[in-house]
Short mmCIF file of C-alpha atoms in Angstrom, two decimals:
data_model
loop_
_atom_site.label_atom_id
_atom_site.label_comp_id
_atom_site.label_asym_id
_atom_site.label_seq_id
_atom_site.Cartn_x
_atom_site.Cartn_y
_atom_site.Cartn_z
CA UNK A 1 14.42 19.86 -3.21
CA UNK A 2 16.11 18.14 0.25
CA UNK A 3 18.65 14.92 0.42
CA UNK A 4 15.78 12.49 0.54
CA UNK A 5 13.52 13.85 -2.29
CA UNK A 6 16.68 14.56 -3.74
CA UNK A 7 17.78 10.34 -3.10
CA UNK A 8 14.23 9.19 -3.53
CA UNK A 9 13.28 11.06 -7.39
CA UNK A 10 16.78 9.87 -8.18
CA UNK A 11 15.32 6.00 -7.62
CA UNK A 12 12.59 6.47 -8.88
CA UNK A 13 14.04 8.36 -12.51
CA UNK A 14 16.49 4.98 -12.99
CA UNK A 15 19.84 6.84 -12.02
CA UNK A 16 22.19 6.39 -9.64
CA UNK A 17 20.83 8.39 -5.33
CA UNK A 18 23.87 9.36 -2.87
CA UNK A 19 22.34 5.83 -1.39
CA UNK A 20 18.97 3.16 -1.74
CA UNK A 21 17.00 4.88 -0.56
CA UNK A 22 14.47 3.50 1.96
CA UNK A 23 10.36 3.62 2.34
CA UNK A 24 8.23 2.79 5.15
CA UNK A 25 5.13 0.99 4.45
CA UNK A 26 1.60 1.23 5.66
CA UNK A 27 2.83 1.06 9.09
CA UNK A 28 -0.14 -0.53 11.71
CA UNK A 29 -1.28 1.54 14.69
CA UNK A 30 1.31 -0.86 17.04
CA UNK A 31 4.11 -0.26 14.84
CA UNK A 32 3.44 3.53 14.89
CA UNK A 33 2.58 3.61 18.68
CA UNK A 34 5.69 1.27 19.22
CA UNK A 35 7.80 4.06 17.74
CA UNK A 36 6.71 7.00 18.88
CA UNK A 37 6.29 5.67 22.31
CA UNK A 38 2.48 6.35 22.30
CA UNK A 39 0.09 4.19 24.06
CA UNK A 40 -2.56 2.53 22.17
CA UNK A 41 -6.19 3.64 21.96
CA UNK A 42 -8.78 2.21 23.45
CA UNK A 43 -11.93 1.03 21.04
CA UNK A 44 -10.45 -1.72 19.68
CA UNK A 45 -10.76 -4.18 23.47
CA UNK A 46 -14.78 -1.48 23.89
CA UNK A 47 -15.17 -3.65 20.67
CA UNK A 48 -13.43 -6.49 22.04
CA UNK A 49 -14.59 -6.93 25.71
CA UNK A 50 -18.13 -8.45 26.23
CA UNK A 51 -19.64 -5.81 28.75
CA UNK A 52 -18.31 -2.64 26.84
CA UNK A 53 -19.12 -4.20 23.17
CA UNK A 54 -23.23 -4.44 23.89
CA UNK A 55 -22.16 -0.12 24.43
CA UNK A 56 -20.27 0.27 21.17
CA UNK A 57 -23.31 -1.18 19.54
CA UNK A 58 -25.82 1.19 20.52
CA UNK A 59 -23.51 3.63 19.82
CA UNK A 60 -22.26 2.65 16.53
CA UNK A 61 -26.12 3.02 15.27
CA UNK A 62 -26.15 6.05 16.90
CA UNK A 63 -26.70 9.25 13.49
CA UNK A 64 -23.40 10.51 13.05
CA UNK A 65 -21.52 7.51 14.32
CA UNK A 66 -19.36 7.42 10.58
CA UNK A 67 -17.53 9.70 11.93
CA UNK A 68 -15.50 8.90 15.27
CA UNK A 69 -13.62 6.07 12.60
CA UNK A 70 -12.85 8.67 10.35
CA UNK A 71 -11.12 10.25 12.65
CA UNK A 72 -9.37 7.76 13.62
CA UNK A 73 -9.04 6.90 10.48
CA UNK A 74 -7.55 10.07 10.16
CA UNK A 75 -4.53 9.96 13.17
CA UNK A 76 -3.25 6.67 11.92
CA UNK A 77 -2.42 9.21 8.47
CA UNK A 78 -0.45 11.64 10.20
CA UNK A 79 1.06 9.50 13.41
CA UNK A 80 2.55 6.89 10.16
CA UNK A 81 4.01 10.18 8.99
CA UNK A 82 5.58 10.67 12.80
CA UNK A 83 6.45 7.99 13.45
CA UNK A 84 8.81 7.34 9.62
CA UNK A 85 10.15 10.77 10.23
CA UNK A 86 11.23 9.12 14.03
CA UNK A 87 12.89 6.02 11.40
CA UNK A 88 14.54 8.66 9.56
CA UNK A 89 12.95 6.53 6.48
CA UNK A 90 14.13 7.87 3.33
CA UNK A 91 9.78 8.00 2.13
CA UNK A 92 6.24 6.83 3.34
CA UNK A 93 3.70 4.89 2.04
CA UNK A 94 0.60 7.07 3.60
CA UNK A 95 -3.28 5.57 4.05
CA UNK A 96 -6.04 7.84 4.08
CA UNK A 97 -8.88 5.92 3.14
CA UNK A 98 -11.37 7.79 5.58
CA UNK A 99 -14.41 4.62 4.26
CA UNK A 100 -14.81 1.79 7.11
CA UNK A 101 -19.02 2.18 8.74
CA UNK A 102 -19.31 0.36 12.19
CA UNK A 103 -22.55 -1.71 11.96
CA UNK A 104 -22.09 -3.11 14.75
CA UNK A 105 -18.79 -4.57 17.53
CA UNK A 106 -18.28 -6.78 15.13
CA UNK A 107 -19.09 -5.92 12.29
CA UNK A 108 -18.23 -3.15 9.22
CA UNK A 109 -18.72 -2.21 5.96
CA UNK A 110 -17.25 -0.45 3.18
CA UNK A 111 -18.69 3.09 1.50
CA UNK A 112 -17.51 1.02 -1.57
CA UNK A 113 -19.67 -2.57 -0.95
CA UNK A 114 -17.72 -4.86 0.54
CA UNK A 115 -18.73 -6.81 4.54
CA UNK A 116 -15.88 -6.69 6.85
CA UNK A 117 -15.38 -9.29 9.90
CA UNK A 118 -13.10 -6.56 12.80
CA UNK A 119 -10.21 -7.07 13.49
CA UNK A 120 -8.43 -5.79 16.62
CA UNK A 121 -4.72 -7.27 17.15
CA UNK A 122 -3.07 -7.97 19.96
CA UNK A 123 -2.51 -5.04 21.94
CA UNK A 124 -6.07 -3.56 21.21
CA UNK A 125 -5.62 -0.89 18.18
CA UNK A 126 -8.03 -1.50 14.89
CA UNK A 127 -6.06 -3.70 12.26
CA UNK A 128 -7.12 -4.40 9.13
CA UNK A 129 -10.77 -6.03 9.00
CA UNK A 130 -11.14 -9.46 6.69
CA UNK A 131 -13.13 -9.52 4.26
CA UNK A 132 -16.17 -11.59 4.37
CA UNK A 133 -18.39 -10.73 0.69
CA UNK A 134 -19.86 -8.57 -1.55
CA UNK A 135 -23.00 -6.99 -1.60
CA UNK A 136 -23.85 -5.88 -4.82
CA UNK A 137 -24.04 -8.69 -6.86
CA UNK A 138 -26.28 -7.17 -8.99
CA UNK A 139 -26.35 -4.31 -11.16
CA UNK A 140 -29.38 -3.45 -9.05
CA UNK A 141 -27.14 -3.32 -6.69
CA UNK A 142 -25.22 -1.48 -7.93
CA UNK A 143 -27.30 1.13 -8.82
CA UNK A 144 -28.85 1.04 -6.30
CA UNK A 145 -26.01 1.43 -3.73
CA UNK A 146 -25.44 4.39 -2.08
CA UNK A 147 -22.66 7.17 -3.02
CA UNK A 148 -22.77 10.03 -1.46
CA UNK A 149 -19.80 9.42 1.01
CA UNK A 150 -17.20 7.36 -2.75
CA UNK A 151 -18.44 11.19 -3.73
CA UNK A 152 -16.42 12.68 -0.91
CA UNK A 153 -14.21 11.04 -0.20
CA UNK A 154 -11.98 13.72 -2.03
CA UNK A 155 -12.47 16.55 -0.03
CA UNK A 156 -11.46 14.21 2.77
CA UNK A 157 -8.63 12.62 1.65
CA UNK A 158 -7.36 16.30 0.38
CA UNK A 159 -7.87 18.20 3.55
CA UNK A 160 -5.59 15.30 5.84
CA UNK A 161 -2.69 15.48 3.05
CA UNK A 162 -3.16 18.83 2.88
CA UNK A 163 -2.30 19.38 6.76
CA UNK A 164 -0.09 16.10 6.80
CA UNK A 165 2.44 17.89 3.97
CA UNK A 166 2.27 19.83 5.29
CA UNK A 167 4.19 19.19 8.89
CA UNK A 168 6.47 16.36 7.42
CA UNK A 169 7.30 17.17 3.38
CA UNK A 170 10.12 18.62 3.44
CA UNK A 171 11.40 15.47 5.68
CA UNK A 172 9.93 12.61 3.91
CA UNK A 173 9.10 11.35 0.76
CA UNK A 174 5.43 10.80 0.68
CA UNK A 175 3.09 8.19 -1.76
CA UNK A 176 -0.52 8.84 -0.65
CA UNK A 177 -2.28 5.74 -0.92
CA UNK A 178 -7.17 6.56 -1.01
CA UNK A 179 -8.19 3.75 -2.47
CA UNK A 180 -8.61 -0.01 -3.30
CA UNK A 181 -6.98 -0.57 -7.29
CA UNK A 182 -9.53 -1.48 -9.80
CA UNK A 183 -9.46 -5.23 -10.01
CA UNK A 184 -9.65 -5.58 -6.15
CA UNK A 185 -12.86 -2.77 -6.33
CA UNK A 186 -14.58 -4.21 -9.11
CA UNK A 187 -14.37 -7.57 -7.72
CA UNK A 188 -14.36 -7.59 -4.23
CA UNK A 189 -17.70 -5.57 -3.48
CA UNK A 190 -19.05 -8.22 -5.29
CA UNK A 191 -17.70 -11.85 -4.95
CA UNK A 192 -15.04 -13.09 -6.89
CA UNK A 193 -17.63 -15.55 -8.28
CA UNK A 194 -19.85 -13.28 -9.19
CA UNK A 195 -17.02 -11.42 -11.07
CA UNK A 196 -16.19 -14.57 -12.97
CA UNK A 197 -19.46 -14.51 -14.07
CA UNK A 198 -19.45 -11.56 -15.31
CA UNK A 199 -16.50 -10.85 -16.70
CA UNK A 200 -17.78 -13.56 -19.62
CA UNK A 201 -21.53 -12.63 -19.86
CA UNK A 202 -21.89 -9.07 -18.40
CA UNK A 203 -18.88 -6.94 -19.16
CA UNK A 204 -20.50 -3.98 -20.01
CA UNK A 205 -21.31 -4.55 -16.63
CA UNK A 206 -18.30 -4.07 -14.69
CA UNK A 207 -17.01 -1.59 -17.56
CA UNK A 208 -19.11 0.37 -16.15
CA UNK A 209 -18.03 -0.77 -13.04
CA UNK A 210 -13.66 -0.01 -13.38
CA UNK A 211 -15.37 3.73 -15.27
CA UNK A 212 -16.30 5.19 -12.30
CA UNK A 213 -13.27 3.56 -10.27
CA UNK A 214 -11.18 4.92 -12.64
CA UNK A 215 -12.86 8.48 -12.30
CA UNK A 216 -12.55 8.02 -8.69
CA UNK A 217 -8.54 7.64 -8.67
CA UNK A 218 -8.41 10.86 -11.08
CA UNK A 219 -10.08 12.66 -8.75
CA UNK A 220 -8.27 11.41 -5.74
CA UNK A 221 -4.70 11.75 -6.57
CA UNK A 222 -6.55 15.51 -8.46
CA UNK A 223 -6.58 15.88 -4.79
CA UNK A 224 -3.07 14.52 -3.73
CA UNK A 225 -1.60 16.65 -6.05
CA UNK A 226 -3.18 19.69 -4.70
CA UNK A 227 -2.47 18.80 -1.58
CA UNK A 228 1.42 18.92 -2.22
CA UNK A 229 2.03 15.53 -2.10
CA UNK A 230 4.86 14.16 -4.58
CA UNK A 231 3.93 10.81 -5.18
CA UNK A 232 0.26 8.11 -5.02
CA UNK A 233 -0.15 4.14 -5.20
CA UNK A 234 -2.26 1.75 -6.53
CA UNK A 235 -3.15 -0.56 -4.74
CA UNK A 236 -4.32 -3.79 -7.06
CA UNK A 237 -3.36 -7.64 -5.82
CA UNK A 238 -4.03 -8.80 -9.68
CA UNK A 239 -1.70 -12.65 -8.03
CA UNK A 240 -1.64 -15.51 -5.77
CA UNK A 241 1.12 -16.67 -5.20
CA UNK A 242 1.17 -19.09 -7.42
CA UNK A 243 0.86 -16.54 -10.63
CA UNK A 244 -1.83 -13.69 -12.32
CA UNK A 245 -6.36 -14.99 -10.36
CA UNK A 246 -6.97 -13.64 -13.98
CA UNK A 247 -5.48 -14.11 -17.75
CA UNK A 248 -3.11 -11.41 -18.83
CA UNK A 249 -4.99 -11.13 -21.00
CA UNK A 250 -8.05 -10.53 -19.81
CA UNK A 251 -6.59 -8.13 -16.91
CA UNK A 252 -5.30 -6.37 -20.15
CA UNK A 253 -8.54 -6.13 -21.19
CA UNK A 254 -10.93 -5.11 -18.64
CA UNK A 255 -8.11 -2.80 -16.62
CA UNK A 256 -5.85 -2.41 -18.80
CA UNK A 257 -6.42 1.49 -20.38
CA UNK A 258 -8.16 2.77 -18.00
CA UNK A 259 -4.69 2.06 -15.70
CA UNK A 260 -2.93 3.59 -18.50
CA UNK A 261 -5.35 6.97 -17.70
CA UNK A 262 -4.65 6.80 -14.28
CA UNK A 263 -0.74 6.73 -14.66
CA UNK A 264 -1.25 9.03 -17.83
CA UNK A 265 -2.82 11.23 -14.93
CA UNK A 266 -0.51 11.28 -11.97
CA UNK A 267 2.01 12.81 -14.61
CA UNK A 268 0.16 14.95 -15.78
CA UNK A 269 0.47 16.14 -11.95
CA UNK A 270 3.49 15.90 -11.11
CA UNK A 271 3.71 12.70 -9.37
CA UNK A 272 5.76 10.01 -9.40
CA UNK A 273 2.49 6.28 -9.36
CA UNK A 274 3.61 2.74 -7.49
CA UNK A 275 1.66 -0.01 -8.64
CA UNK A 276 1.90 -2.37 -5.33
CA UNK A 277 0.61 -6.36 -6.04
CA UNK A 278 1.01 -9.13 -3.51
CA UNK A 279 1.57 -11.89 -5.29
CA UNK A 280 4.23 -13.69 -8.27
CA UNK A 281 2.66 -10.69 -10.38
CA UNK A 282 7.10 -12.13 -12.74
CA UNK A 283 4.20 -13.10 -15.39
CA UNK A 284 2.54 -8.96 -15.89
CA UNK A 285 5.61 -7.00 -15.58
CA UNK A 286 6.07 -6.44 -18.49
CA UNK A 287 2.39 -5.27 -18.26
CA UNK A 288 2.67 -3.13 -15.53
CA UNK A 289 5.66 -1.63 -17.72
CA UNK A 290 3.04 -0.75 -20.81
CA UNK A 291 0.47 1.39 -18.02
CA UNK A 292 3.96 3.36 -17.40
CA UNK A 293 3.64 2.80 -13.82
CA UNK A 294 7.28 5.14 -12.46
CA UNK A 295 7.97 1.67 -9.75
CA UNK A 296 6.27 -1.85 -8.66
CA UNK A 297 6.14 -2.94 -5.19
CA UNK A 298 6.45 -5.48 -3.63
CA UNK A 299 7.82 -8.28 -5.17
CA UNK A 300 7.05 -10.77 -3.00
CA UNK A 301 9.17 -12.59 -2.29
CA UNK A 302 7.66 -15.67 -0.31
CA UNK A 303 5.73 -15.42 -3.50
CA UNK A 304 8.67 -17.80 -5.45
CA UNK A 305 9.49 -13.43 -7.60
CA UNK A 306 13.38 -13.40 -7.55
CA UNK A 307 14.54 -9.73 -7.13
CA UNK A 308 17.53 -10.15 -8.92
CA UNK A 309 15.53 -11.60 -12.36
CA UNK A 310 13.38 -9.15 -12.15
CA UNK A 311 15.58 -6.45 -12.16
CA UNK A 312 17.43 -8.18 -14.98
CA UNK A 313 13.95 -7.98 -17.30
CA UNK A 314 12.88 -4.42 -16.25
CA UNK A 315 15.27 -2.63 -14.20
CA UNK A 316 16.16 -0.89 -16.58
CA UNK A 317 12.07 0.32 -17.36
CA UNK A 318 10.97 0.74 -14.27
CA UNK A 319 11.60 1.63 -10.94
CA UNK A 320 12.52 -1.47 -7.74
CA UNK A 321 10.68 -1.32 -4.49
CA UNK A 322 11.89 -4.27 -2.61
CA UNK A 323 11.65 -7.15 -0.63
CA UNK A 324 12.18 -7.98 2.73
CA UNK A 325 10.28 -10.50 3.68
CA UNK A 326 8.10 -10.00 7.21
CA UNK A 327 7.12 -13.77 7.53
CA UNK A 328 10.45 -14.51 8.72
CA UNK A 329 13.77 -11.56 8.70
CA UNK A 330 11.29 -8.40 9.76
CA UNK A 331 9.50 -10.46 12.85
CA UNK A 332 12.03 -12.80 14.65
CA UNK A 333 15.60 -12.61 11.69
CA UNK A 334 18.31 -11.83 14.56
CA UNK A 335 21.06 -8.90 12.88
CA UNK A 336 22.64 -10.82 11.41
CA UNK A 337 20.08 -12.13 9.61
CA UNK A 338 18.58 -8.40 8.96
CA UNK A 339 21.28 -6.93 8.06
CA UNK A 340 22.54 -10.79 5.78
CA UNK A 341 18.79 -9.98 3.75
CA UNK A 342 19.07 -6.10 2.78
CA UNK A 343 23.00 -6.88 1.22
CA UNK A 344 20.99 -9.46 -0.39
CA UNK A 345 17.88 -7.14 -1.44
CA UNK A 346 20.82 -4.15 -3.18
CA UNK A 347 23.73 -6.72 -4.79
CA UNK A 348 20.34 -7.97 -7.02
CA UNK A 349 18.72 -4.58 -7.90
CA UNK A 350 20.80 -1.50 -6.15
CA UNK A 351 23.44 -2.36 -9.34
CA UNK A 352 23.03 1.23 -11.43
CA UNK A 353 20.24 2.76 -9.68
CA UNK A 354 15.96 2.35 -9.90
CA UNK A 355 16.15 0.64 -6.38
CA UNK A 356 14.22 1.27 -3.24
CA UNK A 357 14.39 -0.88 0.16
CA UNK A 358 11.71 -1.37 2.00
CA UNK A 359 9.12 -3.74 3.39
CA UNK A 360 7.26 -6.09 0.64
CA UNK A 361 3.82 -6.24 3.48
CA UNK A 362 2.71 -4.55 6.81
CA UNK A 363 0.81 -6.70 9.55
CA UNK A 364 1.35 -5.46 13.58
CA UNK A 365 4.17 -8.59 14.38
CA UNK A 366 6.85 -6.56 12.68
CA UNK A 367 9.98 -5.86 14.92
CA UNK A 368 10.62 -2.20 15.21
CA UNK A 369 13.82 -3.22 16.13
CA UNK A 370 14.22 -5.20 13.12
CA UNK A 371 13.65 -2.24 10.65
CA UNK A 372 14.79 -0.20 12.51
CA UNK A 373 17.98 -3.17 11.95
CA UNK A 374 16.75 -2.31 8.33
CA UNK A 375 17.75 1.55 7.48
CA UNK A 376 21.28 0.32 9.63
CA UNK A 377 21.88 -1.82 7.26
CA UNK A 378 20.60 0.05 4.09
CA UNK A 379 23.05 2.79 5.68
CA UNK A 380 26.35 0.37 5.53
CA UNK A 381 26.03 -0.49 2.36
CA UNK A 382 23.78 0.96 0.12
CA UNK A 383 25.72 4.07 -0.91
CA UNK A 384 26.66 5.03 -4.07
CA UNK A 385 29.32 3.36 -5.59
CA UNK A 386 27.66 -0.32 -3.61
CA UNK A 387 30.92 -1.40 -3.30
CA UNK A 388 29.15 -5.27 -2.92
CA UNK A 389 30.92 -8.76 -4.67
CA UNK A 390 28.24 -10.92 -6.59
CA UNK A 391 27.60 -13.47 -4.11
CA UNK A 392 29.44 -16.42 -4.88
CA UNK A 393 28.64 -20.49 -3.31
CA UNK A 394 29.12 -20.43 0.10
CA UNK A 395 30.01 -17.22 0.95
CA UNK A 396 30.14 -16.21 3.99
CA UNK A 397 28.41 -13.91 6.37
CA UNK A 398 28.15 -11.70 8.89
#
C-alpha cells in the first residue's frame, strides 16, 4: 500500500494519518488543462461560433454522434487523473459520466431525461450543462423512456476506470463518480413541481424510479470495484443554502433504505463511499451517519455550515471532507488568506484524524496557483501530531 493510500484510509477510518490528506475535486477541463499545460479542445468554440455551429448542428444530427460526446467525457476522466497526480494530491474525485447527448449546438439531454443548455467556459471548453427542465412527466413517460444507454453505462464506466486505475492508481486514491444521486435522478428528470406532486399522490411511481436508480448505483459500484478503484462518490444535493429541500422525515421515508443498501453494497465490495450533498445539511448529519456513508462532503461554508460544529457532532463517526471556499479563497485570495483558510479548516476538523482537506466545489474559474498554495499549506500545517493552537479573538494570522 502506498503512503498516499494509507494516509487516505487512515483518515476515512477515523485514525490519525501521518498528515491531513488533500483531495482533488472534479477538475474542470480548464483547470486540468492549465495544470498540465494543454490547450483547450476546440469543440466548445465550434459550438459557439455562429458559422461553425450550423455545421455542428448537421454533424450532431448524424447517427453515432453520441460517440463524440462519450469520447470527450472519457478524455475528461484521464485528464483529471493526470492533473491530480501532477498536483501531488493524495486522492481525487474522478468523473466518468458519458451520459450527455447533443440535440444541436445549443441544447442537450442526458440519458436519464434532463433537458439542458450547452455550456462553454471562457477558455472554450465544454462545461457542466445548465439544467432547464425534465422530460419525464408521467409514469407512461417513464415506461416509454429509452433506457438502453442507461443499461450500457456500467460497462463504459468499468472500461474507463480500468484504464485510469492501471495508469494512476498507485499514485492516487481514486474515488469514482459515475451517476447522479437517487434524489437528483428522481426529481430532475421530471422537474421539482411534478416531483412534489408525485411525492404526495404517486409514491408508488416514485418508488419504482428510486429502486431503478438504486439498482443502477449498485451495478456501477460493481463495475468500479472490478476495475480496482478503492472509492466511490454518491452525489445528492439534498439542501438549499437555507436547509433541506424536503423534510428529513420524507427523505428518510423515500430514500433512507436505498441509501443503506448502497453503502452496504459498497462496503461488501471493499469500497469506501462519500456522500456529497450541497447546501446547509446540518439537520441531515445524523441521517448521513445512519445511512452508513464513510465520509461527508462538502460541508459548504457559504451555506452556513460550521466545520468545527460538524466535527463535534459527528466527527467521531464519519470522516469529514472539505471545506475550502471556491467563491473567493481558491479564486482570487492572497497567499496569506489561502494559508489561513487551510489552517482554520485543519484546526476545526483535523484533531484526532478523520479529516480530508478539499475544495468545497469545482468551477472553471478556480485558480491553479491557489490550489498549489492549498497543498503547500496542508503540508505545512497538517502533519500529525497537530501543533495548531486554538484560535483566540484578535489572533494575528500570517
